[in-house]
Amino acid sequence: MANIAFTSLGCDKNTVDTEKMLYLLLEASHIIVTEEALADVIIVNTCAFIHDAKEESIQSIIELGQYKQDQCKFLIVTGCLGERYQKEMFDLLPEVDAILGVHSYEKITTIIDRLFAGEKKIIEVDPEIEDRVCDRVITTAGHYEYLKIAEGCNHFCTYCIIPKIRGKYKSRPMEDILKEAKKLGQAGVRELLVIAQDSTSYGIDLYQELKLPKLLSELCEIEEFDWIRLLYCYPENITEELIQVVAKEKKICKYIDIPLQHTSNKILKQMGRRVSKERIFEIVARLRELVPEMIIRTTIIVGFPGETKEDFLELCQDVKELRIDKLGVFTYSKEENTSAYKMKAQVQEAEKQRRKETLMAIQERIVEQKANDWMGKELLVIVDGRLEEDGVYCARSYMDLPNIDGIVFFQTDKAHMTGEFVKVKISEAVGYDLYGKEIAYELTK
């Protein structure tokens, strides 16, 4: 039995793995502590998707390694950084005692036992994961939680290292997913966020057909959930069946995350994307035709090798025409062992940054215009917390992904708990956030 501190970095898929490791550790009678100074073992679940993520992971390892001068005996690195740099890790970061790859998290308790038994510099990197663990320790606010339905990716976009880190696409059996989802609902989760590297490919490997529409319908049958939010939907697999399910099911938030990355057909082809500009416009038009209130989130990469000023201007014009509701813009990160790494016509960093700022300025105007449409209207929101010093509650509408999108701040004379639903009348918009007052309280059930 040991005191264990845990640091989880990176995406929400890492969060799910962390929560499953925490459950396994507690099941093995270890004690989870929140202060590293009290820990016998420190575990860092790392990210290595792009340069900034690698830097954050490495810096965290170095800082946490300092605790080995006191009580901490072992430092364990799990996740993408260890998987990607397993051969170099011990030389570059000698404070690390063990490495677990992305498919090895179920061995976390065994690794700790081996370290305490005297084994040195352990590496456990498995080729693939079964991911049959359905129990977790919830680390989010408790009223919302992520549900990972698949692992890996088969797209091999030229800029992305994820398929080489996490392997081929592998859907989880539907019965396992539903079992885990029911446990989350029973634990008090009211908003379920469906995630994978590519959610829309769910089932293609396991059932030889796209099964996301069926899975979503089954999840909607779980009584405890009020909202189900759909993330990481690759556009080429957004079928009419999926759109119809999203439109029909009341529990599914009219919000969809579609990673587009670009709109120029030339750049899309060079990125290895399997969709065209024309199809992107068709999907967005169909979603809004069937569900006028649909909120569409996407990410765009600027400064990809070979992106000319003309390509960028085309992208800017398309963003203006598409009027995407939620847009994240990233500069291209040159990652070794990807096809784009050695591409010619690399864009200078200063130019990448300029393009990012230009595109974000365009998006800010779109957001401002869309926010004005909500003035004087009512929104159902879920309470995330309260700012005591300001006397206001923080909440989100169906339009807002936790920790990513905007916040709805509202005033009220009533007391509310996190996870409660409140109806708010909007009176002001500042940037990406909305402000208002409670007009009624109601459950969605």
Short mmCIF file of C-alpha atoms in Angstrom, two decimals:
data_model
loop_
_atom_site.label_atom_id
_atom_site.label_comp_id
_atom_site.label_asym_id
_atom_site.label_seq_id
_atom_site.Cartn_x
_atom_site.Cartn_y
_atom_site.Cartn_z
CA MET A 1 0.00 0.00 0.00
CA ALA A 2 1.44 3.36 -1.04
CA ASN A 3 0.46 7.03 -1.17
CA ILE A 4 0.05 7.94 -4.83
CA ALA A 5 -0.25 11.35 -6.49
CA PHE A 6 -1.56 11.62 -10.04
CA THR A 7 -1.12 14.32 -12.68
CA SER A 8 -3.15 14.01 -15.88
CA LEU A 9 -2.21 16.10 -18.92
CA GLY A 10 -3.60 16.42 -22.43
CA CYS A 11 -6.97 15.57 -23.89
CA ASP A 12 -10.20 14.24 -22.43
CA LYS A 13 -9.31 10.75 -23.72
CA ASN A 14 -6.32 10.85 -21.37
CA THR A 15 -8.69 11.88 -18.59
CA VAL A 16 -10.70 8.69 -19.08
CA ASP A 17 -7.54 6.54 -18.89
CA THR A 18 -6.48 8.39 -15.75
CA GLU A 19 -9.83 7.76 -14.09
CA LYS A 20 -9.61 4.05 -14.84
CA MET A 21 -6.09 3.88 -13.42
CA LEU A 22 -7.26 5.64 -10.27
CA TYR A 23 -9.96 3.02 -9.83
CA LEU A 24 -7.45 0.18 -10.24
CA LEU A 25 -5.11 1.80 -7.72
CA LEU A 26 -7.84 2.21 -5.11
CA GLU A 27 -9.03 -1.33 -5.73
CA ALA A 28 -5.48 -2.46 -4.92
CA SER A 29 -5.70 -0.60 -1.56
CA HIS A 30 -3.36 2.25 -2.53
CA ILE A 31 -4.14 5.74 -1.20
CA ILE A 32 -4.61 8.66 -3.59
CA VAL A 33 -3.19 11.94 -2.27
CA THR A 34 -3.56 15.41 -3.75
CA GLU A 35 -0.21 16.75 -2.52
CA GLU A 36 2.89 15.44 -4.27
CA ALA A 37 4.96 16.06 -1.11
CA LEU A 38 2.98 13.28 0.61
CA ALA A 39 3.33 10.76 -2.21
CA ASP A 40 5.45 7.61 -2.28
CA VAL A 41 4.71 7.28 -6.01
CA ILE A 42 3.94 10.01 -8.53
CA ILE A 43 2.28 9.13 -11.84
CA VAL A 44 2.16 11.49 -14.82
CA ASN A 45 -0.25 10.68 -17.65
CA THR A 46 1.32 12.57 -20.54
CA CYS A 47 0.45 14.02 -23.94
CA ALA A 48 2.73 14.20 -26.99
CA PHE A 49 0.39 15.30 -29.77
CA ILE A 50 2.18 18.52 -30.72
CA HIS A 51 5.28 20.43 -29.64
CA ASP A 52 3.56 22.46 -26.91
CA ALA A 53 2.03 19.32 -25.40
CA LYS A 54 5.40 17.58 -25.34
CA GLU A 55 7.01 20.59 -23.68
CA GLU A 56 4.31 20.66 -20.99
CA SER A 57 4.73 16.93 -20.34
CA ILE A 58 8.52 17.11 -20.10
CA GLN A 59 8.43 20.14 -17.83
CA SER A 60 5.90 18.42 -15.56
CA ILE A 61 8.13 15.34 -15.30
CA ILE A 62 11.17 17.46 -14.40
CA GLU A 63 9.25 19.42 -11.76
CA LEU A 64 7.63 16.35 -10.22
CA GLY A 65 10.97 14.55 -10.22
CA GLN A 66 12.16 17.02 -7.61
CA TYR A 67 9.93 15.29 -5.05
CA LYS A 68 12.20 12.23 -5.25
CA GLN A 69 14.61 14.18 -3.08
CA ASP A 70 12.08 13.80 -0.24
CA GLN A 71 9.37 11.19 0.33
CA CYS A 72 8.69 10.15 -3.27
CA LYS A 73 10.41 6.90 -4.24
CA PHE A 74 9.22 6.35 -7.79
CA LEU A 75 8.09 8.46 -10.76
CA ILE A 76 6.00 6.68 -13.39
CA VAL A 77 5.24 8.11 -16.85
CA THR A 78 2.14 6.85 -18.66
CA GLY A 79 0.43 7.89 -21.88
CA CYS A 80 1.57 9.31 -25.19
CA LEU A 81 4.99 10.75 -24.32
CA GLY A 82 6.21 7.45 -22.90
CA GLU A 83 4.77 5.54 -25.83
CA ARG A 84 6.34 7.86 -28.39
CA TYR A 85 9.78 8.25 -26.78
CA GLN A 86 10.21 5.02 -24.83
CA LYS A 87 13.74 4.43 -26.19
CA GLU A 88 15.01 7.88 -25.23
CA MET A 89 13.03 8.51 -22.03
CA PHE A 90 15.40 7.08 -19.42
CA ASP A 91 18.45 8.82 -20.94
CA LEU A 92 16.75 12.20 -21.29
CA LEU A 93 14.77 12.05 -18.04
CA PRO A 94 16.70 9.86 -15.57
CA GLU A 95 14.25 10.66 -12.76
CA VAL A 96 11.70 8.39 -14.48
CA ASP A 97 11.50 4.87 -13.01
CA ALA A 98 8.87 3.25 -15.23
CA ILE A 99 7.09 3.85 -18.53
CA LEU A 100 3.62 2.60 -19.44
CA GLY A 101 2.39 3.01 -23.00
CA VAL A 102 -1.10 4.13 -23.94
CA HIS A 103 -2.35 0.53 -24.10
CA SER A 104 -0.80 -0.55 -20.79
CA TYR A 105 -2.72 1.41 -18.17
CA GLU A 106 -4.33 -1.76 -16.75
CA LYS A 107 -0.85 -2.83 -15.56
CA ILE A 108 -0.36 0.21 -13.33
CA THR A 109 -0.71 -1.71 -10.05
CA THR A 110 1.64 -4.46 -11.23
CA ILE A 111 4.25 -1.87 -12.19
CA ILE A 112 4.12 -0.34 -8.71
CA ASP A 113 4.56 -3.76 -7.13
CA ARG A 114 7.57 -4.47 -9.35
CA LEU A 115 9.20 -1.16 -8.44
CA PHE A 116 8.80 -1.77 -4.72
CA ALA A 117 10.23 -5.26 -5.26
CA GLY A 118 13.44 -3.65 -6.51
CA GLU A 119 13.05 -3.78 -10.30
CA LYS A 120 14.61 -0.85 -12.16
CA LYS A 121 13.71 1.14 -15.28
CA ILE A 122 10.60 -0.76 -16.32
CA ILE A 123 9.01 -0.36 -19.76
CA GLU A 124 5.54 -1.79 -20.51
CA VAL A 125 4.31 -0.94 -23.99
CA ASP A 126 1.63 -3.26 -25.35
CA PRO A 127 0.64 -3.40 -29.04
CA GLU A 128 -3.06 -2.82 -28.39
CA ILE A 129 -5.61 -2.48 -25.63
CA GLU A 130 -8.74 -4.42 -24.82
CA ASP A 131 -10.09 -1.58 -22.64
CA ARG A 132 -12.61 -3.70 -20.76
CA VAL A 133 -12.36 -1.70 -17.52
CA CYS A 134 -15.73 -0.05 -16.93
CA ASP A 135 -15.18 1.35 -13.44
CA ARG A 136 -13.69 4.80 -12.91
CA VAL A 137 -12.99 7.46 -10.32
CA ILE A 138 -14.71 10.59 -11.61
CA THR A 139 -12.32 13.55 -11.68
CA THR A 140 -14.55 16.05 -13.47
CA ALA A 141 -17.12 18.16 -11.62
CA GLY A 142 -19.26 15.04 -11.31
CA HIS A 143 -22.32 16.14 -13.26
CA TYR A 144 -20.60 15.69 -16.62
CA GLU A 145 -18.23 12.99 -17.75
CA TYR A 146 -16.50 11.63 -20.85
CA LEU A 147 -17.28 8.24 -22.41
CA LYS A 148 -14.58 6.85 -24.69
CA ILE A 149 -16.07 4.53 -27.30
CA ALA A 150 -12.97 3.61 -29.31
CA GLU A 151 -9.20 3.80 -29.30
CA GLY A 152 -6.69 4.53 -32.07
CA CYS A 153 -7.16 6.01 -35.54
CA ASN A 154 -7.05 4.77 -39.14
CA HIS A 155 -6.87 8.14 -40.88
CA PHE A 156 -3.11 8.76 -41.01
CA CYS A 157 -3.40 12.48 -41.69
CA THR A 158 0.02 13.67 -42.82
CA TYR A 159 0.50 16.08 -39.90
CA CYS A 160 -0.64 13.73 -37.12
CA ILE A 161 1.36 11.30 -34.99
CA ILE A 162 -1.62 9.82 -33.13
CA PRO A 163 -2.03 6.63 -35.27
CA LYS A 164 1.63 5.78 -34.65
CA ILE A 165 1.20 6.34 -30.92
CA ARG A 166 -2.24 4.86 -30.29
CA GLY A 167 -2.42 2.35 -33.13
CA LYS A 168 -5.21 1.22 -35.41
CA TYR A 169 -8.81 2.09 -34.76
CA LYS A 170 -10.47 -0.27 -32.31
CA SER A 171 -14.08 0.06 -31.26
CA ARG A 172 -15.12 -1.02 -27.80
CA PRO A 173 -17.93 -3.59 -27.63
CA MET A 174 -21.25 -1.82 -27.34
CA GLU A 175 -22.23 -3.81 -24.27
CA ASP A 176 -19.09 -2.59 -22.45
CA ILE A 177 -19.79 1.01 -23.39
CA LEU A 178 -23.40 0.81 -22.21
CA LYS A 179 -22.33 -0.87 -18.97
CA GLU A 180 -19.86 1.93 -18.27
CA ALA A 181 -22.40 4.59 -19.24
CA LYS A 182 -25.01 3.15 -16.86
CA LYS A 183 -22.51 3.23 -14.01
CA LEU A 184 -21.74 6.88 -14.78
CA GLY A 185 -25.44 7.70 -14.78
CA GLN A 186 -25.91 5.95 -11.44
CA ALA A 187 -22.96 7.95 -10.06
CA GLY A 188 -24.78 11.24 -10.75
CA VAL A 189 -23.55 12.16 -14.23
CA ARG A 190 -26.17 14.15 -16.11
CA GLU A 191 -24.21 15.25 -19.18
CA LEU A 192 -22.38 12.54 -21.13
CA LEU A 193 -19.69 13.50 -23.63
CA VAL A 194 -19.07 10.83 -26.28
CA ILE A 195 -15.43 10.78 -27.43
CA ALA A 196 -12.86 8.86 -29.48
CA GLN A 197 -10.08 9.83 -31.86
CA ASP A 198 -12.86 9.49 -34.46
CA SER A 199 -16.31 8.90 -33.01
CA THR A 200 -18.07 8.53 -36.36
CA SER A 201 -16.05 5.44 -37.32
CA TYR A 202 -17.44 3.60 -34.31
CA GLY A 203 -18.28 -0.02 -35.11
CA ILE A 204 -16.69 -0.25 -38.55
CA ASP A 205 -14.01 -2.66 -37.33
CA LEU A 206 -16.08 -4.60 -34.82
CA TYR A 207 -19.43 -4.83 -36.60
CA GLN A 208 -18.38 -4.04 -40.20
CA GLU A 209 -20.71 -1.06 -40.29
CA LEU A 210 -21.00 2.40 -38.76
CA LYS A 211 -22.78 1.91 -35.45
CA LEU A 212 -22.64 5.37 -33.85
CA PRO A 213 -26.33 6.10 -34.59
CA LYS A 214 -27.34 2.83 -32.89
CA LEU A 215 -25.05 3.50 -29.92
CA LEU A 216 -26.44 7.00 -29.44
CA SER A 217 -30.00 5.69 -29.50
CA GLU A 218 -29.09 3.14 -26.81
CA LEU A 219 -27.39 5.79 -24.66
CA CYS A 220 -30.51 7.94 -24.86
CA GLU A 221 -32.42 5.12 -23.16
CA ILE A 222 -30.38 5.57 -19.97
CA GLU A 223 -32.74 7.51 -17.74
CA GLU A 224 -30.20 9.43 -15.67
CA PHE A 225 -28.71 11.39 -18.58
CA ASP A 226 -30.24 14.74 -19.54
CA TRP A 227 -27.68 15.74 -22.15
CA ILE A 228 -25.53 13.67 -24.49
CA ARG A 229 -22.87 15.61 -26.38
CA LEU A 230 -21.11 14.32 -29.49
CA LEU A 231 -17.43 15.08 -30.12
CA TYR A 232 -14.71 14.22 -32.68
CA CYS A 233 -16.98 13.52 -35.65
CA TYR A 234 -14.95 13.12 -38.83
CA PRO A 235 -16.95 14.70 -41.68
CA GLU A 236 -16.61 11.80 -44.15
CA ASN A 237 -18.59 9.52 -41.81
CA ILE A 238 -21.34 11.96 -40.91
CA THR A 239 -24.16 10.05 -42.57
CA GLU A 240 -27.78 10.99 -43.08
CA GLU A 241 -28.68 8.32 -40.50
CA LEU A 242 -26.45 9.98 -37.92
CA ILE A 243 -27.86 13.44 -38.65
CA GLN A 244 -31.41 12.08 -38.29
CA VAL A 245 -30.62 10.50 -34.90
CA VAL A 246 -29.02 13.70 -33.61
CA ALA A 247 -32.04 15.67 -34.81
CA LYS A 248 -34.63 13.24 -33.39
CA GLU A 249 -33.26 12.34 -29.97
CA LYS A 250 -34.17 15.00 -27.39
CA LYS A 251 -31.31 14.10 -25.05
CA ILE A 252 -28.65 14.66 -27.70
CA CYS A 253 -27.39 18.24 -27.54
CA LYS A 254 -27.82 20.05 -30.83
CA TYR A 255 -24.07 20.49 -30.86
CA ILE A 256 -21.57 18.61 -32.96
CA ASP A 257 -17.79 18.74 -33.05
CA ILE A 258 -16.40 18.22 -36.58
CA PRO A 259 -12.59 18.55 -36.95
CA LEU A 260 -12.31 20.07 -40.44
CA GLN A 261 -8.67 21.35 -40.24
CA HIS A 262 -8.99 23.28 -43.54
CA THR A 263 -11.33 24.00 -46.42
CA SER A 264 -9.00 24.34 -49.42
CA ASN A 265 -9.18 21.15 -51.50
CA LYS A 266 -5.48 21.46 -52.23
CA ILE A 267 -4.51 21.65 -48.56
CA LEU A 268 -7.05 19.00 -47.54
CA LYS A 269 -5.44 16.61 -50.02
CA GLN A 270 -1.94 17.40 -48.76
CA MET A 271 -3.14 16.86 -45.21
CA GLY A 272 -4.40 13.42 -46.17
CA ARG A 273 -7.96 14.36 -45.28
CA ARG A 274 -10.73 12.28 -46.86
CA VAL A 275 -13.23 15.05 -47.44
CA SER A 276 -13.66 17.88 -49.93
CA LYS A 277 -14.66 21.49 -49.46
CA GLU A 278 -17.88 20.77 -51.31
CA ARG A 279 -18.79 17.95 -48.92
CA ILE A 280 -17.98 20.15 -45.92
CA PHE A 281 -20.44 22.78 -47.13
CA GLU A 282 -23.05 20.07 -47.80
CA ILE A 283 -22.77 18.64 -44.29
CA VAL A 284 -23.01 22.03 -42.59
CA ALA A 285 -26.00 23.00 -44.75
CA ARG A 286 -27.80 19.71 -44.05
CA LEU A 287 -27.23 19.94 -40.30
CA ARG A 288 -28.63 23.45 -40.19
CA GLU A 289 -31.50 22.56 -42.51
CA LEU A 290 -32.65 19.74 -40.24
CA VAL A 291 -31.72 21.42 -36.95
CA PRO A 292 -31.68 25.24 -37.30
CA GLU A 293 -30.37 25.67 -33.73
CA MET A 294 -27.44 23.30 -34.34
CA ILE A 295 -24.11 24.48 -32.93
CA ILE A 296 -21.09 23.38 -34.95
CA ARG A 297 -17.60 23.31 -33.45
CA THR A 298 -14.44 22.73 -35.46
CA THR A 299 -10.67 23.15 -35.47
CA ILE A 300 -8.54 24.66 -38.21
CA ILE A 301 -4.80 24.34 -38.82
CA VAL A 302 -3.08 27.32 -40.43
CA GLY A 303 0.44 27.39 -41.84
CA PHE A 304 0.45 23.82 -43.13
CA PRO A 305 3.37 23.20 -45.54
CA GLY A 306 2.49 24.58 -48.93
CA GLU A 307 -0.33 26.80 -47.66
CA THR A 308 0.03 29.90 -49.82
CA LYS A 309 -1.48 33.30 -49.16
CA GLU A 310 -4.14 32.39 -51.71
CA ASP A 311 -4.97 29.18 -49.85
CA PHE A 312 -5.25 31.11 -46.62
CA LEU A 313 -7.49 33.78 -48.15
CA GLU A 314 -9.71 31.00 -49.49
CA LEU A 315 -9.91 29.56 -45.98
CA CYS A 316 -10.83 32.95 -44.53
CA GLN A 317 -13.61 33.40 -47.08
CA ASP A 318 -14.96 29.91 -46.37
CA VAL A 319 -14.99 30.57 -42.61
CA LYS A 320 -17.00 33.73 -43.26
CA GLU A 321 -19.49 31.80 -45.41
CA LEU A 322 -19.77 28.75 -43.14
CA ARG A 323 -20.24 30.89 -40.03
CA ILE A 324 -19.04 28.11 -37.75
CA ASP A 325 -20.31 28.67 -34.21
CA LYS A 326 -17.22 27.50 -32.30
CA LEU A 327 -13.81 27.63 -33.96
CA GLY A 328 -10.41 26.73 -32.58
CA VAL A 329 -7.39 27.77 -34.64
CA PHE A 330 -3.98 26.10 -34.31
CA THR A 331 -0.69 26.74 -36.05
CA TYR A 332 0.84 23.74 -37.80
CA SER A 333 3.23 21.83 -35.54
CA LYS A 334 6.09 20.10 -37.35
CA GLU A 335 6.19 16.60 -35.84
CA GLU A 336 8.90 14.07 -36.59
CA ASN A 337 7.84 10.74 -38.10
CA THR A 338 4.89 12.29 -39.89
CA SER A 339 4.60 12.66 -43.67
CA ALA A 340 4.32 16.44 -43.45
CA TYR A 341 7.57 16.75 -41.51
CA LYS A 342 9.73 16.67 -44.65
CA MET A 343 7.32 18.51 -46.93
CA LYS A 344 8.70 21.46 -48.80
CA ALA A 345 7.42 25.02 -48.55
CA GLN A 346 7.28 25.08 -44.74
CA VAL A 347 5.62 28.28 -43.51
CA GLN A 348 7.61 30.55 -41.19
CA GLU A 349 6.48 30.61 -37.55
CA ALA A 350 5.80 34.35 -37.58
CA GLU A 351 3.56 33.94 -40.64
CA LYS A 352 1.70 31.03 -39.02
CA GLN A 353 0.98 33.19 -36.00
CA ARG A 354 -0.17 36.10 -38.15
CA ARG A 355 -2.59 33.84 -40.02
CA LYS A 356 -3.93 32.44 -36.76
CA GLU A 357 -4.59 35.94 -35.42
CA THR A 358 -6.26 36.98 -38.68
CA LEU A 359 -8.59 34.00 -38.70
CA MET A 360 -9.44 34.40 -35.02
CA ALA A 361 -10.32 38.06 -35.63
CA ILE A 362 -12.76 36.94 -38.33
CA GLN A 363 -14.23 34.37 -35.96
CA GLU A 364 -14.60 36.87 -33.13
CA ARG A 365 -16.84 39.02 -35.34
CA ILE A 366 -18.96 35.96 -36.17
CA VAL A 367 -19.24 35.06 -32.48
CA GLU A 368 -20.25 38.61 -31.60
CA GLN A 369 -22.97 38.62 -34.25
CA LYS A 370 -24.31 35.25 -33.12
CA ALA A 371 -24.27 36.29 -29.46
CA ASN A 372 -26.43 39.29 -30.24
CA ASP A 373 -29.11 36.90 -31.50
CA TRP A 374 -29.54 35.66 -27.93
CA MET A 375 -30.24 39.03 -26.35
CA GLY A 376 -33.56 38.91 -24.51
CA LYS A 377 -34.03 35.18 -25.15
CA GLU A 378 -34.18 32.26 -22.74
CA LEU A 379 -31.61 29.49 -22.39
CA LEU A 380 -31.69 26.30 -20.37
CA VAL A 381 -28.31 25.94 -18.65
CA ILE A 382 -26.58 23.42 -16.41
CA VAL A 383 -24.91 24.84 -13.30
CA ASP A 384 -21.14 24.27 -13.08
CA GLY A 385 -20.40 26.34 -9.96
CA ARG A 386 -20.59 29.72 -8.27
CA LEU A 387 -18.26 32.69 -8.05
CA GLU A 388 -18.81 33.68 -4.45
CA GLU A 389 -16.90 36.96 -4.71
CA ASP A 390 -19.06 38.10 -7.63
CA GLY A 391 -22.31 36.58 -6.42
CA VAL A 392 -23.00 34.85 -9.73
CA TYR A 393 -23.35 31.28 -10.91
CA CYS A 394 -21.33 29.77 -13.76
CA ALA A 395 -23.24 27.57 -16.15
CA ARG A 396 -23.30 26.23 -19.68
CA SER A 397 -26.00 25.95 -22.31
CA TYR A 398 -26.25 23.19 -24.91
CA MET A 399 -23.93 25.40 -26.96
CA ASP A 400 -20.98 25.05 -24.60
CA LEU A 401 -18.46 22.24 -24.16
CA PRO A 402 -16.95 22.13 -20.63
CA ASN A 403 -13.61 23.94 -20.26
CA ILE A 404 -13.51 24.79 -23.96
CA ASP A 405 -16.44 26.99 -24.96
CA GLY A 406 -18.09 29.95 -23.31
CA ILE A 407 -19.77 30.34 -19.92
CA VAL A 408 -23.24 31.59 -19.05
CA PHE A 409 -23.04 33.73 -15.92
CA PHE A 410 -26.35 34.34 -14.18
CA GLN A 411 -27.71 36.06 -11.10
CA THR A 412 -30.40 34.60 -8.89
CA ASP A 413 -31.80 34.77 -5.37
CA LYS A 414 -32.04 30.98 -5.21
CA ALA A 415 -29.37 28.51 -4.17
CA HIS A 416 -28.32 25.89 -6.70
CA MET A 417 -26.09 22.82 -6.74
CA THR A 418 -23.82 21.84 -9.61
CA GLY A 419 -25.65 19.72 -12.13
CA GLU A 420 -28.98 21.49 -11.67
CA PHE A 421 -30.77 22.97 -14.66
CA VAL A 422 -31.86 26.60 -14.66
CA LYS A 423 -33.63 28.75 -17.21
CA VAL A 424 -31.83 32.06 -17.79
CA LYS A 425 -32.85 35.17 -19.70
CA ILE A 426 -29.84 36.58 -21.55
CA SER A 427 -29.16 40.30 -21.26
CA GLU A 428 -25.51 40.76 -22.25
CA ALA A 429 -22.66 39.15 -24.17
CA VAL A 430 -18.95 39.73 -23.52
CA GLY A 431 -16.58 37.90 -25.83
CA TYR A 432 -17.52 34.23 -25.80
CA ASP A 433 -19.60 34.48 -22.60
CA LEU A 434 -23.24 35.32 -21.96
CA TYR A 435 -24.80 37.02 -18.92
CA GLY A 436 -28.34 36.93 -17.59
CA LYS A 437 -30.77 36.30 -14.74
CA GLU A 438 -32.64 33.19 -13.68
CA ILE A 439 -36.30 33.29 -14.60
CA ALA A 440 -37.30 29.72 -13.70
CA TYR A 441 -35.84 26.50 -12.47
CA GLU A 442 -36.79 23.25 -14.13
CA LEU A 443 -35.51 19.74 -14.64
CA THR A 444 -35.31 18.47 -18.19
CA LYS A 445 -36.97 15.18 -17.25
#
